[in-house]
Amino acid sequence: MKDNKKIFILTEAVLAILVLFLVSIILWEKIGDDCIRVSVVVQDPDDGQWSAFKYGLKMAAEDLGIDLSIVSTGGVLTARELEEIILYETDNGADGIIVQPVPESDLERLSEKIKKKIPVLLVGTQASRTFPTVGPNDRQMGTALAEELLRDQVGNMDGKVLGILAEYTDPKGASDREQGFLDGIKEAGAQIRWSVSSRDLDAREESLGSLPEVDLVVALDDISLRMAGEHAAAKDLHGALLYGIGHSTQAVYYLDTDIVQCLIVPDGFDVGYQGLTEIAQSMGHPFYKMKDQTVSHTVLRRDILFTEENQEIIFTMSQ
Amino acid sequence: MIMAAFSITSLCILLIMGIVMYLRFSASARQEMIAGTQKLMEQAGENLEDYLISMRRVSDSIYYNVIKENDLSSQDQDIQRGMNLLYEANRDNLRSIAVYNDYGSLLAAEPVAWQKEDPDITQQGWYERAMGERENMHFSVPHIQNLFDDASFRYYWVISLSRVVELTDKGTSRPGVLLVDMDYSSIARMMRQINASGSGQYFYLCDSNGRIIYHTRQMQIRGGIAAENSRQAAAYKDGVYDEVFNGERRKVVVNTISYTGWKLVGVIPYPAFTSGMFNIRYFIMIFMLLIAMMLVFINRVVAVRISSPILKLDASILEYEAGEKPEIYIGGSQEIRHLGISVQNSYEQIDQLMKEIVREQNERRKSELDALQSQINPHFLYNALDSITWMVEGERNDDAVFMISELARFFRISLSKGRTVISIKDELQHAKSYMNIQKVRHKETFSMVFDVDPSVVSCCTVKLILQPILENAINYGVAGMDDCGEIRIVGRQRDGRILLSVIDNGMGMPEEEARSLLTDNDRVHKHGSGVGLINVNKRIQVLFGKEYGLTVKSEPDEGTEVIICIPAVPYTEESRKILEKGYLFSKEELDTEGAQGMEEIK
């Protein structure tokens, strides 16, 4: 009789434990249903240069079930403002941050402040010792641009004078692109007459048209290319041929309208997609160490601008 | 056991029911999901068809109401106005309307915009298809519109509806191509709406060659990150198909869009069927566990209600069997109560029967005892009366009176109101009467001595046990002796026993013969038959038990001693009745009784 009672109590206890176990699983699933939130902090996110990047982020977020939050910065940020935004996002439940650092950013101090609580991935910058990065290979893009330019010049640039336009929001990236470009043309006999940034011009209260006349203008980033394109459209480049690296529809338009001779387009979609995928992987696996991600680039020419493959690139920029 | 059997049976049934319910439910949910998907796709297909029909109507209106009605050379303003009106009426869905001649030159366009430099119209796919199949309207796959210069640096995705039209230029007919560029975003919006469920299923649109028009993961597919089985889907007719793609089982629902040959494809991966059922599965399991808990509890209650009365009944029967006499448990259900009552009745009947048997046995013993006692009476009476006769004949009246009075005392004690058990005092008195009668008969040739402890006389004994021994002592011991015969009657109490010895100094007998006196009833003894001794021995053992009885000691020419051993039971009315009922006192009881008796005697 006593044994029966023991078996009865034991059976009821086991069943009750199973019920509690299943209830806890359901509760755990409900807690787990809360989406992972990733914040994206880039300079002026509404600018057309980020369209493909944002589209890539959006697609990855849909694939991975991530709640994406693109922080509206309203323009160019200072290092302090950027740091404040990142800390604010960290404190307000962001599980990961993708950030475009400003040139003055003290990443090591930022790393200490975040204390590795959440994964951080950098975009629009080249290799950082503090955080992993995602972006194109700047040196290769510079070299690719040089190759296209040389192809147009049939490999001979003797007597040709070049002006280089580069924005230094990412000093290391800009330097790599320039170095890659210079390496590509160093034996072609071209002469570099000037190498400036829009900031330099603003500081000197000069315009691009006021710079010494050159045969070829090379814009190494989207901002520079758009600025140069505007001047070229306004016939303010003294007939110089324009080559550049860019990833906005404006840059494509200049290529389409024959203002730009050749356009190197980094794959902004992949930057966003791979970046978010990488950060999601690190959140799903506590011991996963994020790695630098390199995306490809595409050489666009006017005659092949509307091929099926290239239309897709433009499609991502148009989103 | 009952609970375990109930529980296991009910749990098995519950488990089977749960599994069947879950399978039935999941199959039904799957069917419902497929039906829901089909319904949604039908609705979406109708919306798409409506949209495409409206675009066809726009194209028809421009062609039949504007282009065909006007001459390009003289009424170009009317054509422009007509196109403008239709464009404005449908601008939400349209990107542009343009008319080209058979050389690919732009004749009119809405909205008015600069055509790009050298767009090479005749090489455009929509133009080629229109010119290739002039009788049809042609819908292109989505592409960037690269015909007009957009100063806002934007590139629009459009689906081109192209057809060959008959242009009138200076009264002459010539072919041209009417292009209606539909805004891709309208179709994308419709597709996004049906893809908003987020339950794992998705919908995409492809043309008849499997080229994707809209897909939620369009860029991933083109970038090689994802893949879609659109070529296979394009080959399907409308319906539901099972397929395995990239190792994943899925249901594919295909719906063809009229006029275009496009396929609206709904894909339900198998995990999507169960994703919504994840919680339902757990809820069913929790429900089953709770039911199981309840069943176990109910089973326990039922089992206890059934088994408890049985166990109680069993326990009371076990106690009964162990010698205790508890009330047989009567309780529980009707059947158990009936069982308890039956068992109790049985036990009562057994008790009754046992008592009956004991009573019958006692009566049998008593009748046996009475029969044994009755064996001696006729023999003695004959001898006594013979002596009295002899005295009367010899005119020894006083002796005859003495004899008769002794005989009377003798018989009074012999009868003892029919009792079997009497006090030793009466037995001794009986022995004395007998010896007095015998002494007269044997002319005082022997003497008798009574040496009895006072404590002995107040104990119980079977009546008439001394007389047969004395008879033997006289007949076979001292009868032939000349005035020197002596019979001593000694009474002692030792260890709770009474020892009454009859000792004669007669001729005695060998030890073997003395031993055989009490054992062989049929043997013819040299010194008497021995029937009397055996009789006495049996009577003592019948009444007091096998450990009591007679012992005979004898030596030739020395004499014989017959020792009666009986328990020392103080003679009271109560103990007499008990003994006569056949009850055998235990040693402890005898010790107690003996002690009490001793106290009474003192």
mmCIF file of N, CA and C in Angstrom, chain B residues 57-144:
data_model
loop_
_atom_site.group_PDB
_atom_site.id
_atom_site.type_symbol
_atom_site.label_atom_id
_atom_site.label_comp_id
_atom_site.label_asym_id
_atom_site.label_seq_id
_atom_site.Cartn_x
_atom_site.Cartn_y
_atom_site.Cartn_z
ATOM 1 N N ARG B 57 -5.467 48.191 -71.431
ATOM 2 C CA ARG B 57 -6.505 49.151 -71.835
ATOM 3 C C ARG B 57 -5.900 50.509 -72.162
ATOM 4 N N VAL B 58 -4.892 50.860 -71.330
ATOM 5 C CA VAL B 58 -4.190 52.127 -71.608
ATOM 6 C C VAL B 58 -3.578 52.064 -72.999
ATOM 7 N N SER B 59 -2.911 50.918 -73.253
ATOM 8 C CA SER B 59 -2.270 50.738 -74.554
ATOM 9 C C SER B 59 -3.309 50.780 -75.680
ATOM 10 N N ASP B 60 -4.444 50.077 -75.441
ATOM 11 C CA ASP B 60 -5.506 50.051 -76.458
ATOM 12 C C ASP B 60 -6.070 51.455 -76.696
ATOM 13 N N SER B 61 -6.280 52.171 -75.597
ATOM 14 C CA SER B 61 -6.853 53.517 -75.716
ATOM 15 C C SER B 61 -5.928 54.426 -76.514
ATOM 16 N N ILE B 62 -4.626 54.343 -76.193
ATOM 17 C CA ILE B 62 -3.673 55.196 -76.916
ATOM 18 C C ILE B 62 -3.670 54.827 -78.404
ATOM 19 N N TYR B 63 -3.712 53.537 -78.634
ATOM 20 C CA TYR B 63 -3.637 53.103 -80.032
ATOM 21 C C TYR B 63 -4.916 53.459 -80.796
ATOM 22 N N TYR B 64 -6.042 53.002 -80.232
ATOM 23 C CA TYR B 64 -7.277 53.140 -81.012
ATOM 24 C C TYR B 64 -7.886 54.549 -80.937
ATOM 25 N N ASN B 65 -7.694 55.211 -79.812
ATOM 26 C CA ASN B 65 -8.328 56.523 -79.662
ATOM 27 C C ASN B 65 -7.409 57.689 -80.014
ATOM 28 N N VAL B 66 -6.141 57.458 -79.953
ATOM 29 C CA VAL B 66 -5.228 58.584 -80.176
ATOM 30 C C VAL B 66 -4.422 58.390 -81.465
ATOM 31 N N ILE B 67 -3.667 57.305 -81.528
ATOM 32 C CA ILE B 67 -2.745 57.148 -82.655
ATOM 33 C C ILE B 67 -3.515 56.883 -83.960
ATOM 34 N N LYS B 68 -4.487 56.001 -83.875
ATOM 35 C CA LYS B 68 -5.191 55.606 -85.094
ATOM 36 C C LYS B 68 -6.100 56.718 -85.613
ATOM 37 N N GLU B 69 -6.487 57.557 -84.702
ATOM 38 C CA GLU B 69 -7.436 58.615 -85.078
ATOM 39 C C GLU B 69 -6.740 59.861 -85.633
ATOM 40 N N ASN B 70 -5.416 59.917 -85.455
ATOM 41 C CA ASN B 70 -4.717 61.158 -85.844
ATOM 42 C C ASN B 70 -3.561 60.869 -86.794
ATOM 43 N N ASP B 71 -3.295 61.880 -87.615
ATOM 44 C CA ASP B 71 -2.174 61.785 -88.548
ATOM 45 C C ASP B 71 -0.962 62.440 -87.895
ATOM 46 N N LEU B 72 0.144 61.745 -87.920
ATOM 47 C CA LEU B 72 1.337 62.232 -87.226
ATOM 48 C C LEU B 72 1.828 63.579 -87.782
ATOM 49 N N SER B 73 1.659 63.768 -89.059
ATOM 50 C CA SER B 73 2.233 64.967 -89.671
ATOM 51 C C SER B 73 1.439 66.229 -89.337
ATOM 52 N N SER B 74 0.112 66.049 -89.215
ATOM 53 C CA SER B 74 -0.685 67.257 -89.001
ATOM 54 C C SER B 74 -1.319 67.341 -87.611
ATOM 55 N N GLN B 75 -1.437 66.207 -86.966
ATOM 56 C CA GLN B 75 -2.171 66.224 -85.678
ATOM 57 C C GLN B 75 -1.274 65.770 -84.515
ATOM 58 N N ASP B 76 0.001 66.089 -84.618
ATOM 59 C CA ASP B 76 0.921 65.637 -83.546
ATOM 60 C C ASP B 76 0.543 66.226 -82.195
ATOM 61 N N GLN B 77 -0.037 67.436 -82.219
ATOM 62 C CA GLN B 77 -0.449 68.045 -80.950
ATOM 63 C C GLN B 77 -1.607 67.270 -80.315
ATOM 64 N N ASP B 78 -2.517 66.809 -81.170
ATOM 65 C CA ASP B 78 -3.658 66.018 -80.651
ATOM 66 C C ASP B 78 -3.168 64.685 -80.065
ATOM 67 N N ILE B 79 -2.198 64.106 -80.771
ATOM 68 C CA ILE B 79 -1.642 62.846 -80.264
ATOM 69 C C ILE B 79 -0.992 63.075 -78.906
ATOM 70 N N GLN B 80 -0.200 64.142 -78.810
ATOM 71 C CA GLN B 80 0.492 64.450 -77.547
ATOM 72 C C GLN B 80 -0.526 64.693 -76.433
ATOM 73 N N ARG B 81 -1.581 65.415 -76.801
ATOM 74 C CA ARG B 81 -2.600 65.743 -75.789
ATOM 75 C C ARG B 81 -3.308 64.466 -75.316
ATOM 76 N N GLY B 82 -3.662 63.659 -76.277
ATOM 77 C CA GLY B 82 -4.349 62.396 -75.926
ATOM 78 C C GLY B 82 -3.479 61.501 -75.053
ATOM 79 N N MET B 83 -2.208 61.433 -75.409
ATOM 80 C CA MET B 83 -1.290 60.605 -74.598
ATOM 81 C C MET B 83 -1.127 61.194 -73.197
ATOM 82 N N ASN B 84 -1.100 62.523 -73.176
ATOM 83 C CA ASN B 84 -0.942 63.195 -71.876
ATOM 84 C C ASN B 84 -2.126 62.892 -70.963
ATOM 85 N N LEU B 85 -3.313 62.946 -71.570
ATOM 86 C CA LEU B 85 -4.524 62.679 -70.771
ATOM 87 C C LEU B 85 -4.485 61.263 -70.177
ATOM 88 N N LEU B 86 -4.147 60.321 -71.016
ATOM 89 C CA LEU B 86 -4.104 58.928 -70.521
ATOM 90 C C LEU B 86 -2.979 58.713 -69.512
ATOM 91 N N TYR B 87 -1.855 59.387 -69.745
ATOM 92 C CA TYR B 87 -0.735 59.251 -68.792
ATOM 93 C C TYR B 87 -1.127 59.811 -67.427
ATOM 94 N N GLU B 88 -1.729 60.978 -67.461
ATOM 95 C CA GLU B 88 -2.103 61.629 -66.202
ATOM 96 C C GLU B 88 -3.139 60.788 -65.443
ATOM 97 N N ALA B 89 -4.038 60.164 -66.236
ATOM 98 C CA ALA B 89 -5.071 59.345 -65.586
ATOM 99 C C ALA B 89 -4.482 58.096 -64.934
ATOM 100 N N ASN B 90 -3.328 57.653 -65.405
ATOM 101 C CA ASN B 90 -2.740 56.397 -64.882
ATOM 102 C C ASN B 90 -1.317 56.593 -64.378
ATOM 103 N N ARG B 91 -0.972 57.783 -63.993
ATOM 104 C CA ARG B 91 0.433 58.055 -63.692
ATOM 105 C C ARG B 91 0.935 57.283 -62.472
ATOM 106 N N ASP B 92 0.014 56.859 -61.611
ATOM 107 C CA ASP B 92 0.470 56.086 -60.436
ATOM 108 C C ASP B 92 1.096 54.757 -60.856
ATOM 109 N N ASN B 93 0.635 54.243 -61.956
ATOM 110 C CA ASN B 93 1.120 52.929 -62.385
ATOM 111 C C ASN B 93 2.044 53.004 -63.594
ATOM 112 N N LEU B 94 2.144 54.154 -64.167
ATOM 113 C CA LEU B 94 2.930 54.280 -65.403
ATOM 114 C C LEU B 94 4.209 55.062 -65.176
ATOM 115 N N ARG B 95 5.218 54.681 -65.901
ATOM 116 C CA ARG B 95 6.445 55.466 -65.867
ATOM 117 C C ARG B 95 6.551 56.349 -67.120
ATOM 118 N N SER B 96 6.192 55.776 -68.279
ATOM 119 C CA SER B 96 6.212 56.595 -69.506
ATOM 120 C C SER B 96 5.416 55.915 -70.619
ATOM 121 N N ILE B 97 5.037 56.717 -71.595
ATOM 122 C CA ILE B 97 4.393 56.198 -72.809
ATOM 123 C C ILE B 97 5.173 56.790 -73.987
ATOM 124 N N ALA B 98 5.483 55.954 -74.954
ATOM 125 C CA ALA B 98 6.256 56.475 -76.098
ATOM 126 C C ALA B 98 5.827 55.759 -77.373
ATOM 127 N N VAL B 99 5.948 56.497 -78.484
ATOM 128 C CA VAL B 99 5.626 55.906 -79.789
ATOM 129 C C VAL B 99 6.861 56.051 -80.681
ATOM 130 N N TYR B 100 7.269 54.942 -81.252
ATOM 131 C CA TYR B 100 8.443 54.937 -82.124
ATOM 132 C C TYR B 100 8.018 54.484 -83.508
ATOM 133 N N ASN B 101 8.734 54.997 -84.504
ATOM 134 C CA ASN B 101 8.435 54.527 -85.858
ATOM 135 C C ASN B 101 9.252 53.277 -86.164
ATOM 136 N N ASP B 102 9.134 52.796 -87.375
ATOM 137 C CA ASP B 102 9.787 51.523 -87.687
ATOM 138 C C ASP B 102 11.300 51.663 -87.846
ATOM 139 N N TYR B 103 11.813 52.885 -87.731
ATOM 140 C CA TYR B 103 13.277 53.073 -87.694
ATOM 141 C C TYR B 103 13.793 53.244 -86.261
ATOM 142 N N GLY B 104 12.883 53.229 -85.332
ATOM 143 C CA GLY B 104 13.274 53.381 -83.937
ATOM 144 C C GLY B 104 13.346 54.835 -83.506
ATOM 145 N N SER B 105 12.807 55.734 -84.327
ATOM 146 C CA SER B 105 12.840 57.154 -83.945
ATOM 147 C C SER B 105 11.631 57.480 -83.074
ATOM 148 N N LEU B 106 11.881 58.297 -82.067
ATOM 149 C CA LEU B 106 10.817 58.691 -81.145
ATOM 150 C C LEU B 106 9.879 59.670 -81.845
ATOM 151 N N LEU B 107 8.571 59.348 -81.799
ATOM 152 C CA LEU B 107 7.601 60.236 -82.427
ATOM 153 C C LEU B 107 6.866 61.065 -81.378
ATOM 154 N N ALA B 108 6.553 60.427 -80.263
ATOM 155 C CA ALA B 108 5.866 61.158 -79.187
ATOM 156 C C ALA B 108 6.116 60.422 -77.870
ATOM 157 N N ALA B 109 6.107 61.189 -76.779
ATOM 158 C CA ALA B 109 6.321 60.548 -75.477
ATOM 159 C C ALA B 109 5.654 61.348 -74.381
ATOM 160 N N GLU B 110 5.245 60.644 -73.380
ATOM 161 C CA GLU B 110 4.697 61.270 -72.161
ATOM 162 C C GLU B 110 5.328 60.585 -70.961
ATOM 163 N N PRO B 111 5.759 61.256 -69.904
ATOM 164 C CA PRO B 111 5.872 62.715 -69.881
ATOM 165 C C PRO B 111 6.953 63.205 -70.857
ATOM 166 N N VAL B 112 6.822 64.424 -71.269
ATOM 167 C CA VAL B 112 7.763 64.974 -72.244
ATOM 168 C C VAL B 112 9.149 65.033 -71.601
ATOM 169 N N ALA B 113 10.091 64.403 -72.220
ATOM 170 C CA ALA B 113 11.440 64.373 -71.642
ATOM 171 C C ALA B 113 12.449 64.244 -72.774
ATOM 172 N N TRP B 114 13.680 64.576 -72.422
ATOM 173 C CA TRP B 114 14.741 64.436 -73.410
ATOM 174 C C TRP B 114 15.081 62.959 -73.558
ATOM 175 N N GLN B 115 15.130 62.548 -74.791
ATOM 176 C CA GLN B 115 15.580 61.170 -75.014
ATOM 177 C C GLN B 115 17.097 61.147 -74.908
ATOM 178 N N LYS B 116 17.572 60.063 -74.330
ATOM 179 C CA LYS B 116 19.027 59.922 -74.183
ATOM 180 C C LYS B 116 19.679 59.847 -75.552
ATOM 181 N N GLU B 117 20.898 60.215 -75.557
ATOM 182 C CA GLU B 117 21.633 60.230 -76.810
ATOM 183 C C GLU B 117 21.838 58.793 -77.291
ATOM 184 N N ASP B 118 21.338 58.557 -78.496
ATOM 185 C CA ASP B 118 21.524 57.257 -79.129
ATOM 186 C C ASP B 118 21.150 56.060 -78.250
ATOM 187 N N PRO B 119 19.898 55.937 -77.889
ATOM 188 C CA PRO B 119 19.517 54.794 -77.054
ATOM 189 C C PRO B 119 19.422 53.475 -77.831
ATOM 190 N N ASP B 120 19.551 53.593 -79.146
ATOM 191 C CA ASP B 120 19.524 52.407 -80.006
ATOM 192 C C ASP B 120 18.261 51.576 -79.769
ATOM 193 N N ILE B 121 17.156 52.218 -80.077
ATOM 194 C CA ILE B 121 15.838 51.634 -79.788
ATOM 195 C C ILE B 121 15.651 50.276 -80.465
ATOM 196 N N THR B 122 16.084 50.198 -81.707
ATOM 197 C CA THR B 122 15.809 48.955 -82.453
ATOM 198 C C THR B 122 16.503 47.738 -81.840
ATOM 199 N N GLN B 123 17.473 47.985 -80.975
ATOM 200 C CA GLN B 123 18.170 46.869 -80.316
ATOM 201 C C GLN B 123 17.562 46.508 -78.966
ATOM 202 N N GLN B 124 16.591 47.308 -78.582
ATOM 203 C CA GLN B 124 15.966 47.033 -77.280
ATOM 204 C C GLN B 124 15.067 45.784 -77.405
ATOM 205 N N GLY B 125 15.047 45.008 -76.361
ATOM 206 C CA GLY B 125 14.324 43.741 -76.382
ATOM 207 C C GLY B 125 12.841 43.921 -76.647
ATOM 208 N N TRP B 126 12.245 44.884 -75.989
ATOM 209 C CA TRP B 126 10.787 45.090 -76.159
ATOM 210 C C TRP B 126 10.455 45.454 -77.595
ATOM 211 N N TYR B 127 11.353 46.240 -78.264
ATOM 212 C CA TYR B 127 11.118 46.658 -79.642
ATOM 213 C C TYR B 127 11.234 45.452 -80.573
ATOM 214 N N GLU B 128 12.253 44.668 -80.305
ATOM 215 C CA GLU B 128 12.479 43.494 -81.151
ATOM 216 C C GLU B 128 11.310 42.518 -81.064
ATOM 217 N N ARG B 129 10.838 42.306 -79.818
ATOM 218 C CA ARG B 129 9.737 41.349 -79.645
ATOM 219 C C ARG B 129 8.454 41.861 -80.303
ATOM 220 N N ALA B 130 8.210 43.187 -80.172
ATOM 221 C CA ALA B 130 7.010 43.759 -80.793
ATOM 222 C C ALA B 130 7.068 43.610 -82.310
ATOM 223 N N MET B 131 8.210 43.894 -82.857
ATOM 224 C CA MET B 131 8.348 43.779 -84.305
ATOM 225 C C MET B 131 8.365 42.312 -84.755
ATOM 226 N N GLY B 132 8.841 41.460 -83.866
ATOM 227 C CA GLY B 132 8.919 40.030 -84.196
ATOM 228 C C GLY B 132 7.549 39.374 -84.257
ATOM 229 N N GLU B 133 6.722 39.694 -83.295
ATOM 230 C CA GLU B 133 5.358 39.112 -83.276
ATOM 231 C C GLU B 133 4.372 40.277 -83.253
ATOM 232 N N ARG B 134 4.008 40.741 -84.420
ATOM 233 C CA ARG B 134 3.277 42.003 -84.529
ATOM 234 C C ARG B 134 1.824 41.904 -84.033
ATOM 235 N N GLU B 135 1.292 40.715 -84.066
ATOM 236 C CA GLU B 135 -0.119 40.587 -83.694
ATOM 237 C C GLU B 135 -0.336 40.603 -82.172
ATOM 238 N N ASN B 136 0.748 40.479 -81.409
ATOM 239 C CA ASN B 136 0.612 40.352 -79.946
ATOM 240 C C ASN B 136 1.081 41.601 -79.210
ATOM 241 N N MET B 137 0.617 41.650 -77.958
ATOM 242 C CA MET B 137 1.212 42.607 -77.014
ATOM 243 C C MET B 137 2.291 41.852 -76.246
ATOM 244 N N HIS B 138 3.344 42.537 -75.861
ATOM 245 C CA HIS B 138 4.459 41.854 -75.204
ATOM 246 C C HIS B 138 4.789 42.532 -73.873
ATOM 247 N N PHE B 139 4.858 41.696 -72.861
ATOM 248 C CA PHE B 139 5.284 42.192 -71.546
ATOM 249 C C PHE B 139 6.738 41.765 -71.344
ATOM 250 N N SER B 140 7.585 42.694 -70.987
ATOM 251 C CA SER B 140 9.000 42.361 -70.767
ATOM 252 C C SER B 140 9.201 41.951 -69.307
ATOM 253 N N VAL B 141 10.390 41.487 -69.008
ATOM 254 C CA VAL B 141 10.751 41.298 -67.597
ATOM 255 C C VAL B 141 11.216 42.670 -67.078
ATOM 256 N N PRO B 142 11.278 42.823 -65.742
ATOM 257 C CA PRO B 142 11.663 44.144 -65.225
ATOM 258 C C PRO B 142 13.070 44.540 -65.710
ATOM 259 N N HIS B 143 13.208 45.804 -66.053
ATOM 260 C CA HIS B 143 14.515 46.306 -66.487
ATOM 261 C C HIS B 143 14.582 47.805 -66.204
ATOM 262 N N ILE B 144 15.759 48.333 -66.312
ATOM 263 C CA ILE B 144 15.907 49.776 -66.095
ATOM 264 C C ILE B 144 15.474 50.503 -67.367
#
